[in-house]
Coordinates of C-alpha atoms and ligand atoms in Angstrom, one line a residue:
M1 CA -20.4 198.5 -55.7
T2 CA -23.7 199.3 -54.0
P3 CA -23.1 199.6 -50.2
A4 CA -24.8 196.8 -48.1
T5 CA -28.4 197.4 -47.1
I6 CA -28.9 198.5 -43.5
D7 CA -32.0 198.2 -41.4
P8 CA -32.2 201.8 -40.2
T9 CA -34.1 200.9 -37.0
T10 CA -30.9 199.2 -35.8
L11 CA -29.0 202.5 -35.9
R12 CA -28.3 204.5 -32.8
A13 CA -29.7 207.7 -34.4
W14 CA -33.0 206.0 -35.1
S15 CA -33.5 205.3 -31.4
D16 CA -32.4 208.9 -30.6
L17 CA -35.0 210.2 -33.1
S18 CA -37.7 208.0 -31.5
A19 CA -36.9 209.6 -28.2
E20 CA -36.9 213.0 -29.8
A21 CA -40.3 212.3 -31.3
A22 CA -41.7 211.4 -27.9
R23 CA -40.3 214.7 -26.5
S24 CA -41.5 216.7 -29.5
R25 CA -45.1 216.2 -28.3
E26 CA -44.4 218.7 -25.5
S27 CA -43.8 221.6 -27.8
S28 CA -45.3 223.0 -31.0
I29 CA -43.9 224.7 -34.1
R30 CA -45.3 227.9 -32.6
D31 CA -43.3 227.4 -29.5
L32 CA -40.1 226.7 -31.5
I33 CA -40.6 229.8 -33.6
D34 CA -41.4 232.1 -30.6
A35 CA -38.6 230.7 -28.4
D36 CA -35.8 231.5 -30.9
P37 CA -35.8 234.8 -32.7
D38 CA -32.9 233.5 -34.8
R39 CA -34.7 230.3 -35.9
S40 CA -35.8 231.6 -39.3
R41 CA -32.2 232.6 -40.2
S42 CA -30.6 229.4 -38.9
C43 CA -33.2 227.2 -40.7
T44 CA -32.9 228.9 -44.1
I45 CA -30.4 227.5 -46.5
D46 CA -29.9 228.0 -50.2
G47 CA -28.2 226.7 -53.3
A48 CA -28.6 226.8 -57.1
R49 CA -31.0 229.8 -56.7
V50 CA -33.4 227.8 -54.5
I51 CA -34.0 228.9 -50.9
L52 CA -35.5 226.5 -48.3
D53 CA -36.8 227.8 -45.0
Y54 CA -37.6 224.8 -42.8
S55 CA -38.2 226.9 -39.6
R56 CA -41.8 225.8 -39.7
Q57 CA -41.0 222.1 -39.4
R58 CA -41.6 220.4 -36.0
A59 CA -37.9 219.9 -35.5
T60 CA -35.6 221.2 -32.8
P61 CA -31.9 221.7 -33.5
S62 CA -31.3 218.5 -31.7
V63 CA -33.7 216.7 -34.0
I64 CA -31.7 218.1 -37.0
A65 CA -28.5 216.9 -35.4
S66 CA -29.9 213.4 -34.9
L67 CA -31.2 213.4 -38.5
L68 CA -27.7 214.3 -39.8
A69 CA -26.3 211.5 -37.6
L70 CA -28.9 209.1 -39.2
A71 CA -27.7 210.0 -42.7
E72 CA -24.1 209.4 -41.6
Q73 CA -24.9 206.0 -39.9
A74 CA -27.1 204.9 -42.8
G75 CA -24.3 205.5 -45.3
V76 CA -26.1 208.1 -47.4
E77 CA -22.9 209.6 -48.5
D78 CA -21.5 206.3 -49.7
L79 CA -24.6 205.6 -51.7
R80 CA -24.5 209.1 -53.2
T81 CA -20.9 208.5 -54.3
A82 CA -21.9 205.1 -55.8
M83 CA -24.8 206.7 -57.7
F84 CA -22.8 209.6 -59.2
R85 CA -20.0 207.1 -60.1
G86 CA -22.3 204.9 -62.1
D87 CA -22.5 201.9 -59.8
H88 CA -25.5 199.7 -60.4
I89 CA -27.4 201.0 -57.4
N90 CA -30.7 200.0 -59.1
T91 CA -30.0 196.5 -57.8
T92 CA -33.2 194.8 -58.8
E93 CA -32.8 195.8 -62.5
D94 CA -29.0 195.7 -62.2
R95 CA -28.6 199.2 -63.6
A96 CA -26.7 202.4 -63.0
V97 CA -28.7 205.4 -62.0
L98 CA -27.1 208.2 -63.8
H99 CA -29.6 211.0 -64.6
T100 CA -27.0 213.3 -63.1
A101 CA -24.8 212.5 -66.2
L102 CA -27.5 213.9 -68.4
R103 CA -26.6 217.4 -67.2
Q104 CA -22.8 217.1 -66.8
P105 CA -21.1 219.8 -68.9
A106 CA -19.5 219.0 -72.2
G107 CA -15.9 218.0 -71.7
D108 CA -16.6 216.2 -68.4
R109 CA -15.8 212.4 -68.6
L110 CA -17.6 209.7 -66.8
E111 CA -16.8 206.2 -67.7
V112 CA -19.4 203.6 -67.0
D113 CA -19.0 199.9 -68.0
G114 CA -16.1 201.1 -70.3
V115 CA -18.1 203.9 -72.0
D116 CA -17.8 207.6 -71.6
V117 CA -21.4 208.4 -71.0
V118 CA -21.1 212.2 -70.9
G119 CA -19.7 212.1 -74.4
E120 CA -22.7 210.1 -75.6
V121 CA -25.1 212.5 -73.8
H122 CA -23.6 215.5 -75.6
E123 CA -23.7 213.7 -79.0
V124 CA -27.5 213.2 -78.6
L125 CA -27.9 216.7 -77.3
S126 CA -26.2 218.2 -80.3
R127 CA -28.5 216.2 -82.7
M128 CA -31.5 217.3 -80.7
G129 CA -30.3 220.9 -80.9
V130 CA -29.9 220.8 -84.7
F131 CA -33.4 219.2 -85.1
A132 CA -35.1 221.5 -82.6
N133 CA -33.6 224.5 -84.3
E134 CA -34.8 223.3 -87.7
V135 CA -38.3 222.9 -86.4
R136 CA -38.3 226.3 -84.7
S137 CA -36.9 228.2 -87.6
G138 CA -39.1 226.6 -90.2
A139 CA -36.3 224.8 -92.0
W140 CA -37.8 221.4 -91.2
L141 CA -40.7 221.0 -93.5
G142 CA -43.6 218.6 -93.6
A143 CA -44.2 216.4 -96.7
T144 CA -46.1 219.1 -98.5
G145 CA -43.7 221.9 -97.7
S146 CA -45.5 223.3 -94.7
R147 CA -43.6 224.4 -91.6
I148 CA -44.4 222.7 -88.3
R149 CA -47.1 224.5 -86.3
S150 CA -48.2 221.6 -83.9
V151 CA -46.1 219.1 -82.0
V152 CA -47.9 216.1 -80.5
N153 CA -45.8 214.3 -77.8
I154 CA -47.1 210.7 -77.4
G155 CA -45.8 209.1 -74.3
I156 CA -47.0 208.1 -70.8
G157 CA -45.6 208.2 -67.2
G158 CA -42.0 209.3 -67.3
S159 CA -42.3 209.9 -71.0
D160 CA -45.1 212.4 -70.6
L161 CA -45.2 213.9 -67.1
G162 CA -41.8 215.7 -67.3
P163 CA -42.3 217.1 -70.8
A164 CA -45.9 218.2 -70.0
M165 CA -44.9 219.7 -66.7
A166 CA -41.9 221.6 -68.2
Y167 CA -44.0 222.9 -71.1
A168 CA -46.5 224.3 -68.7
A169 CA -43.8 225.7 -66.4
L170 CA -41.8 227.4 -69.1
G171 CA -44.7 229.0 -70.9
A172 CA -43.0 232.4 -70.6
F173 CA -40.0 231.1 -72.5
D174 CA -41.8 229.7 -75.5
D175 CA -42.4 232.1 -78.5
G176 CA -45.9 230.6 -79.1
Q177 CA -45.1 229.8 -82.8
I178 CA -45.9 226.1 -82.3
A179 CA -48.8 224.5 -80.3
F180 CA -47.9 221.6 -78.2
H181 CA -50.2 218.6 -77.2
F182 CA -49.3 215.9 -74.8
V183 CA -51.1 212.6 -75.4
S184 CA -50.8 209.8 -72.8
N185 CA -54.0 208.1 -72.0
V186 CA -55.2 205.0 -74.0
D187 CA -58.6 206.5 -73.6
P188 CA -59.3 207.2 -77.3
T189 CA -60.5 210.7 -76.3
D190 CA -57.0 211.8 -75.6
I191 CA -55.5 211.3 -79.0
S192 CA -58.8 212.2 -80.8
V193 CA -59.0 215.6 -79.1
A194 CA -55.3 216.4 -79.8
L195 CA -55.4 215.4 -83.5
A196 CA -58.7 217.3 -84.0
Q197 CA -56.7 220.5 -83.2
C198 CA -53.9 219.7 -85.7
D199 CA -53.4 219.8 -89.5
P200 CA -51.5 216.8 -90.7
E201 CA -49.5 218.9 -93.1
S202 CA -48.0 221.0 -90.3
T203 CA -47.8 218.5 -87.4
L204 CA -44.8 216.7 -86.0
V205 CA -45.4 213.7 -83.8
I206 CA -42.9 212.7 -81.2
V207 CA -43.3 209.1 -80.1
A208 CA -41.6 209.1 -76.7
S209 CA -41.1 205.7 -75.2
K210 CA -38.0 204.2 -73.6
T211 CA -39.0 200.7 -74.3
F212 CA -41.1 201.4 -77.4
T213 CA -43.5 198.7 -76.3
T214 CA -45.8 200.5 -73.9
L215 CA -49.4 199.7 -74.8
E216 CA -50.9 203.2 -74.4
T217 CA -48.1 204.9 -76.3
M218 CA -47.9 202.4 -79.2
T219 CA -51.6 202.3 -79.6
N220 CA -51.8 206.1 -79.8
A221 CA -48.8 206.3 -82.1
H222 CA -50.5 203.9 -84.5
V223 CA -53.7 206.0 -84.5
A224 CA -51.6 209.1 -85.2
R225 CA -49.7 207.3 -88.0
A226 CA -52.9 206.2 -89.6
W227 CA -54.3 209.7 -89.4
L228 CA -51.2 211.1 -91.1
V229 CA -51.0 208.4 -93.7
S230 CA -54.7 208.7 -94.7
A231 CA -54.1 212.4 -95.3
L232 CA -50.7 212.5 -96.8
G233 CA -49.6 209.0 -97.7
E234 CA -47.0 206.6 -96.4
A235 CA -44.0 208.5 -97.6
A236 CA -45.0 211.4 -95.3
V237 CA -44.2 209.5 -92.1
A238 CA -40.4 210.4 -92.4
H239 CA -41.3 214.1 -92.4
H240 CA -43.8 214.0 -89.6
F241 CA -42.7 211.3 -87.1
V242 CA -39.6 211.2 -84.8
A243 CA -39.0 208.9 -81.9
V244 CA -37.3 209.1 -78.6
S245 CA -36.3 205.7 -77.3
T246 CA -33.6 203.3 -76.2
D247 CA -34.7 200.7 -78.7
A248 CA -33.6 201.4 -82.3
P249 CA -34.8 198.2 -83.9
K250 CA -38.4 198.7 -82.5
V251 CA -38.4 202.3 -83.7
E252 CA -37.4 201.1 -87.2
A253 CA -40.0 198.4 -87.2
F254 CA -42.6 201.0 -86.5
G255 CA -41.5 202.8 -89.6
I256 CA -39.5 205.7 -88.2
D257 CA -36.2 206.3 -89.9
P258 CA -33.4 205.7 -87.3
A259 CA -32.0 209.1 -88.5
N260 CA -35.1 210.6 -86.9
M261 CA -34.6 208.8 -83.6
F262 CA -33.0 210.4 -80.5
G263 CA -31.6 207.8 -78.1
F264 CA -31.1 207.5 -74.4
W265 CA -29.9 204.8 -72.1
D266 CA -31.1 202.2 -69.7
W267 CA -29.4 204.1 -66.8
V268 CA -32.0 206.9 -67.2
G269 CA -35.2 205.9 -65.3
G270 CA -38.4 207.1 -66.9
R271 CA -39.3 209.5 -64.1
Y272 CA -35.8 210.9 -64.2
S273 CA -35.7 211.4 -67.9
M274 CA -37.2 214.9 -68.6
D275 CA -33.6 216.2 -69.2
S276 CA -32.7 213.4 -71.6
S277 CA -34.0 213.3 -75.2
I278 CA -37.4 212.7 -73.7
G279 CA -37.2 216.5 -73.3
L280 CA -37.2 217.0 -77.1
S281 CA -40.5 218.7 -77.0
T282 CA -39.1 221.0 -74.3
M283 CA -36.1 221.9 -76.4
I284 CA -38.4 222.6 -79.4
A285 CA -40.5 224.9 -77.2
I286 CA -37.7 226.9 -75.4
G287 CA -34.8 226.4 -77.8
W288 CA -31.3 225.2 -77.4
D289 CA -30.3 228.1 -75.0
G290 CA -33.3 227.5 -72.8
F291 CA -32.7 223.8 -72.6
S292 CA -29.0 224.4 -71.9
S293 CA -30.0 226.6 -69.0
L294 CA -32.4 224.0 -67.7
L295 CA -29.5 221.5 -67.7
A296 CA -27.3 224.0 -66.0
G297 CA -29.9 224.4 -63.2
F298 CA -30.1 220.6 -62.7
H299 CA -26.3 220.4 -62.6
A300 CA -26.0 223.3 -60.2
M301 CA -28.2 221.5 -57.7
D302 CA -26.3 218.2 -58.3
T303 CA -23.1 220.0 -57.5
H304 CA -24.7 221.6 -54.4
F305 CA -25.8 218.1 -53.3
L306 CA -22.4 216.6 -53.8
T307 CA -20.3 219.4 -52.3
T308 CA -22.2 221.3 -49.6
P309 CA -21.7 220.4 -46.0
P310 CA -24.6 218.3 -44.6
E311 CA -26.1 221.0 -42.4
R312 CA -26.5 223.4 -45.4
N313 CA -27.3 220.8 -47.9
L314 CA -30.8 221.4 -49.4
P315 CA -31.7 217.9 -50.7
L316 CA -30.1 216.2 -47.7
L317 CA -32.1 218.2 -45.2
M318 CA -35.3 218.1 -47.2
G319 CA -35.0 214.3 -47.5
L320 CA -34.2 213.9 -43.8
L321 CA -37.1 216.1 -42.8
A322 CA -39.4 213.9 -45.0
V323 CA -38.1 210.8 -43.1
W324 CA -38.7 212.6 -39.7
N325 CA -42.3 213.5 -40.7
R326 CA -43.1 210.1 -42.1
D327 CA -41.4 207.8 -39.6
F328 CA -41.3 209.7 -36.3
L329 CA -44.2 212.1 -36.5
D330 CA -46.4 209.6 -38.4
I331 CA -47.4 212.0 -41.1
P332 CA -48.5 210.0 -44.1
T333 CA -48.9 212.6 -46.8
T334 CA -47.3 215.7 -48.2
A335 CA -49.2 218.4 -50.2
V336 CA -47.2 220.3 -52.8
L337 CA -48.6 223.8 -53.1
P338 CA -46.9 225.9 -55.7
Y339 CA -48.0 229.5 -55.7
S340 CA -47.4 229.7 -59.4
Q341 CA -49.9 229.0 -62.2
Y342 CA -47.0 227.9 -64.4
L343 CA -46.3 225.1 -61.9
K344 CA -49.8 223.7 -62.2
R345 CA -48.4 220.3 -63.4
F346 CA -45.6 220.2 -60.8
P347 CA -47.6 218.3 -58.2
A348 CA -48.6 215.6 -60.7
Y349 CA -44.9 215.4 -61.8
L350 CA -43.8 215.0 -58.2
Q351 CA -46.5 212.4 -57.5
Q352 CA -44.7 210.1 -59.9
L353 CA -41.2 211.0 -58.9
T354 CA -41.7 210.5 -55.2
M355 CA -44.4 207.7 -55.1
E356 CA -43.0 205.5 -57.9
S357 CA -39.5 205.9 -56.4
N358 CA -40.2 205.4 -52.7
G359 CA -43.5 203.5 -52.6
K360 CA -41.7 200.2 -51.7
S361 CA -41.9 197.9 -48.7
V362 CA -38.9 195.6 -49.1
R363 CA -35.3 196.7 -48.8
R364 CA -32.7 196.2 -51.6
D365 CA -31.7 192.9 -50.0
G366 CA -35.3 191.6 -50.2
T367 CA -36.1 191.9 -46.5
S368 CA -39.3 193.6 -45.4
V369 CA -39.3 197.0 -43.9
S370 CA -40.8 197.5 -40.4
Y371 CA -41.3 201.2 -40.8
D372 CA -43.1 203.5 -43.1
T373 CA -41.6 204.6 -46.5
G374 CA -42.7 207.0 -49.2
A375 CA -45.3 209.6 -48.2
I376 CA -48.3 210.2 -50.5
F377 CA -47.7 213.3 -52.6
W378 CA -50.4 215.4 -54.1
G379 CA -51.4 219.0 -54.5
E380 CA -52.6 221.9 -56.6
P381 CA -51.4 225.4 -57.2
G382 CA -52.3 228.2 -54.7
T383 CA -54.4 230.1 -54.3
N384 CA -56.9 227.8 -56.0
G385 CA -56.3 225.0 -53.4
Q386 CA -57.2 227.4 -50.6
H387 CA -60.8 227.5 -51.9
S388 CA -61.1 223.7 -51.8
F389 CA -59.0 221.2 -49.8
Y390 CA -57.1 223.6 -47.4
Q391 CA -60.0 223.2 -45.0
L392 CA -58.8 219.7 -44.2
L393 CA -55.2 220.9 -44.1
H394 CA -56.1 223.4 -41.4
Q395 CA -58.7 221.6 -39.3
G396 CA -58.9 217.9 -40.4
T397 CA -57.9 215.1 -38.2
S398 CA -55.1 214.0 -40.4
I399 CA -51.9 216.0 -40.4
V400 CA -50.6 216.8 -43.8
A401 CA -47.0 218.1 -44.3
C402 CA -46.9 221.0 -46.9
D403 CA -44.3 222.2 -49.4
I404 CA -45.2 225.8 -50.2
I405 CA -43.4 227.1 -53.2
I406 CA -43.2 230.8 -53.9
V407 CA -41.9 232.4 -57.1
A408 CA -40.9 236.0 -56.2
R409 CA -41.2 237.6 -59.7
S410 CA -44.1 237.2 -62.1
E411 CA -43.5 236.8 -65.8
N412 CA -46.9 238.5 -66.3
P413 CA -47.1 241.4 -63.8
Q414 CA -50.6 242.9 -63.3
G415 CA -50.9 245.6 -60.7
D416 CA -50.1 244.0 -57.3
Q417 CA -51.5 240.5 -58.1
Q418 CA -48.1 238.9 -57.6
D419 CA -47.8 240.4 -54.1
M420 CA -51.3 239.2 -53.4
L421 CA -50.3 235.7 -54.4
A422 CA -47.2 235.8 -52.2
A423 CA -49.1 237.2 -49.3
N424 CA -51.6 234.3 -49.5
A425 CA -48.8 231.8 -49.5
L426 CA -47.1 233.4 -46.4
A427 CA -50.4 233.7 -44.6
Q428 CA -51.1 230.0 -45.2
A429 CA -47.6 229.0 -44.1
A430 CA -48.1 231.0 -40.9
V431 CA -51.6 229.5 -40.0
L432 CA -50.7 226.0 -41.0
S433 CA -47.7 226.0 -38.7
R434 CA -48.7 228.3 -35.9
G435 CA -52.5 227.8 -35.9
R436 CA -54.9 230.3 -34.3
T437 CA -55.6 229.8 -30.6
A438 CA -59.0 230.3 -28.9
A439 CA -57.8 233.5 -27.3
E440 CA -56.8 234.9 -30.7
V441 CA -60.1 234.0 -32.2
A442 CA -62.0 235.5 -29.3
A443 CA -60.0 238.7 -29.5
D444 CA -61.6 239.2 -33.0
G445 CA -65.0 239.5 -31.2
T446 CA -66.1 236.0 -32.2
P447 CA -69.0 234.8 -30.0
A448 CA -68.0 232.1 -27.5
W449 CA -70.1 229.4 -29.1
L450 CA -68.3 229.9 -32.5
V451 CA -64.8 230.1 -31.1
P452 CA -64.1 226.3 -31.2
H453 CA -65.1 226.2 -34.8
K454 CA -62.6 228.9 -35.7
V455 CA -59.6 227.5 -33.8
M456 CA -56.9 226.3 -36.1
P457 CA -54.7 223.7 -34.3
G458 CA -51.6 224.5 -36.4
N459 CA -48.5 222.4 -35.9
R460 CA -48.6 221.3 -39.6
P461 CA -45.0 221.2 -40.8
V462 CA -44.3 223.4 -43.7
N463 CA -41.3 223.7 -46.0
L464 CA -41.2 227.1 -47.5
I465 CA -39.3 227.0 -50.8
M466 CA -38.6 230.3 -52.6
I467 CA -37.1 231.1 -56.0
D468 CA -36.5 234.5 -57.4
R469 CA -38.0 233.7 -60.8
L470 CA -39.3 230.6 -62.6
D471 CA -37.0 230.2 -65.6
P472 CA -35.3 227.1 -67.2
F473 CA -32.4 227.2 -64.7
T474 CA -34.6 227.3 -61.5
L475 CA -37.0 224.7 -62.9
G476 CA -34.0 222.4 -63.4
S477 CA -32.6 223.1 -59.9
L478 CA -36.1 222.6 -58.3
V479 CA -36.6 219.3 -60.0
S480 CA -33.1 218.1 -59.1
L481 CA -33.7 219.2 -55.5
Y482 CA -36.7 216.8 -55.3
E483 CA -34.8 214.0 -57.2
H484 CA -32.1 214.1 -54.6
S485 CA -34.5 214.4 -51.7
V486 CA -36.2 211.3 -52.9
F487 CA -32.7 209.6 -53.1
V488 CA -31.9 210.6 -49.5
Q489 CA -35.2 209.1 -48.3
G490 CA -34.7 205.9 -50.2
A491 CA -31.1 205.6 -49.0
I492 CA -32.2 205.9 -45.3
W493 CA -35.0 203.3 -45.9
G494 CA -32.6 201.0 -47.7
I495 CA -35.0 200.5 -50.6
D496 CA -34.4 200.6 -54.4
S497 CA -35.8 203.9 -55.4
Y498 CA -35.2 203.3 -59.1
D499 CA -37.2 200.2 -59.9
Q500 CA -41.0 200.1 -60.4
W501 CA -42.3 196.5 -60.3
G502 CA -45.8 197.7 -59.6
V503 CA -45.8 199.6 -62.8
E504 CA -44.4 196.7 -64.8
L505 CA -47.2 194.5 -63.5
G506 CA -49.7 197.0 -64.6
K507 CA -48.3 197.0 -68.1
K508 CA -49.0 193.2 -68.4
L509 CA -52.2 192.8 -66.4
A510 CA -54.7 194.1 -68.9
V511 CA -53.6 192.1 -71.9
G512 CA -55.4 188.8 -71.1
I513 CA -58.5 190.6 -70.0
L514 CA -58.6 192.6 -73.3
D515 CA -58.6 189.2 -75.2
D516 CA -61.6 188.1 -73.1
I517 CA -63.4 191.4 -73.7
N518 CA -62.9 191.0 -77.4
G519 CA -64.1 187.4 -77.2
H520 CA -60.8 186.1 -78.5
A521 CA -60.2 184.0 -75.4
S522 CA -62.3 182.7 -72.6
S523 CA -59.8 182.6 -69.8
T524 CA -61.1 182.4 -66.4
F525 CA -59.7 185.0 -64.0
D526 CA -61.2 185.2 -60.6
P527 CA -65.0 185.2 -60.1
A528 CA -65.1 189.0 -59.5
T529 CA -63.1 189.8 -62.6
D530 CA -65.1 187.4 -64.8
A531 CA -68.4 189.0 -63.6
S532 CA -67.1 192.5 -64.3
I533 CA -65.9 191.5 -67.8
A534 CA -69.4 190.1 -68.5
L535 CA -71.0 193.2 -67.2
Y536 CA -68.7 195.5 -69.3
R537 CA -69.5 193.4 -72.5
R538 CA -73.2 193.9 -71.9
L539 CA -72.9 197.6 -71.4
R540 CA -70.4 198.6 -74.1
Ligands
G6Q1 C1 -41.0 205.6 -64.9 C2 -41.8 204.4 -65.2 C3 -43.0 204.6 -66.1 C4 -42.5 204.7 -67.6 C5 -43.8 204.6 -68.5 C6 -43.5 204.7 -69.9 O1 -40.1 205.7 -64.2 O2 -41.0 203.4 -65.6 O3 -43.7 205.7 -65.8 O4 -41.9 206.0 -67.8 O5 -44.4 203.4 -68.2 O6 -42.5 203.8 -70.3 P1 -41.9 203.9 -71.7 O7 -41.1 205.1 -71.8 O8 -41.0 202.7 -71.9 O9 -43.0 203.9 -72.7

């Protein structure tokens, strides 16, 4: 059963943290670091090959103690147990939230609503493995006998961002035999550009949609189907189309043989699905062993989250610090700054994971929150971002919290470029958190009139996350770290992190307007929308 919803502001620890926040104005991150030579060691924790150094957060040991007390009083542990056990903690959709079961090892058992879900997961994984292997080895042939050279994944949101991010992140583990394209937007340019690079005879299309009803995905899937059929005929569809979905009848109605469908379950949320069959493209790219290692990384972080004491627990502390920054230091946004070109899609992936999960303003029981919830997440890889938006991070009037991610070993070493990359990340972490005082600037010989312009106020909280190497295992553990950090935040705020009513509305909104644009209806929306429809019709 899902534990009762608590208003966190009624908790003792919440009041303690409010008092801590008032006190924290008297000291800076620089003071905290300089006052305690041991701070970096005591604020560095690790698990599942991920290291988190939170010494550059504006948090004293007593803030950390109060945050841990908040987790205890808010019942984070009970909700965690309920989630891993398969209780329906997604209350508004009455569903279990069991992405953690997707990575439980074969042989584990987890019975939910009378069914062993781990057994089902491994059944699908085995089928994916056989299929991926056939495609990779060339045993799977197109209708005219060609082996597959292009894979087009058609999906959107959770059915696109994870696979696209993982494909980019694991580029070093893909043998390059097959080109991958990720098509998501209903903008006709997206599918057109992808298909223009493919030959129908050697193309495999994966239609990835949990519901198999999403407008963008189904529209693009029909375009791809027509493209294939016009080149190779109707019978070719079975050789070139597979589906990933929870809805077998709809897949069949589209014309895809259920034998070519890989299922998953309603207890996997879209944005938590990259390690389900939604990851079929990932498995084709990196193979069975690579995908198994990705799952092992996810599972290692799950285990860490479940078993590590609170004060050394990575997702717990990361989630609590996010609450501290958001609710007590009034910091509305977090920049994700991976110093790794392979992680170029990671900020976009986290944008959905964090903002769709925790962008809510009512608690599970329907009562409104009186405090801030999910921060705005965004970002770009370093060092590129340094040459654009970091200016605002350093000297703007809004404080932005930063997650700086360093990968210690490059997969493509070139001279000392990797060390340059890391040096930049560490330099930015130092200046963002410590700043540069007027005295330090003047000591460089800067003329007095220029000094104020070169002062960096610092005091920007930074999480420094380091991994030894970006491989399938560490990618899995990194994603799982963020998944559980999001869970911890949602648990404190008492919200349902696993529904997405704003997204559902978006899926319906455009339908009536499209009819009007096409002249099939003359519904009246509001005056502004009616005027915009008319303007669009004139211009198109
Ligand atoms: C994710 C959201 C959303 C969803 C897409 C695609 O958590 O629910 O991003 O993944 O709207 O939905 P389908 O997979 O059903 O096409």
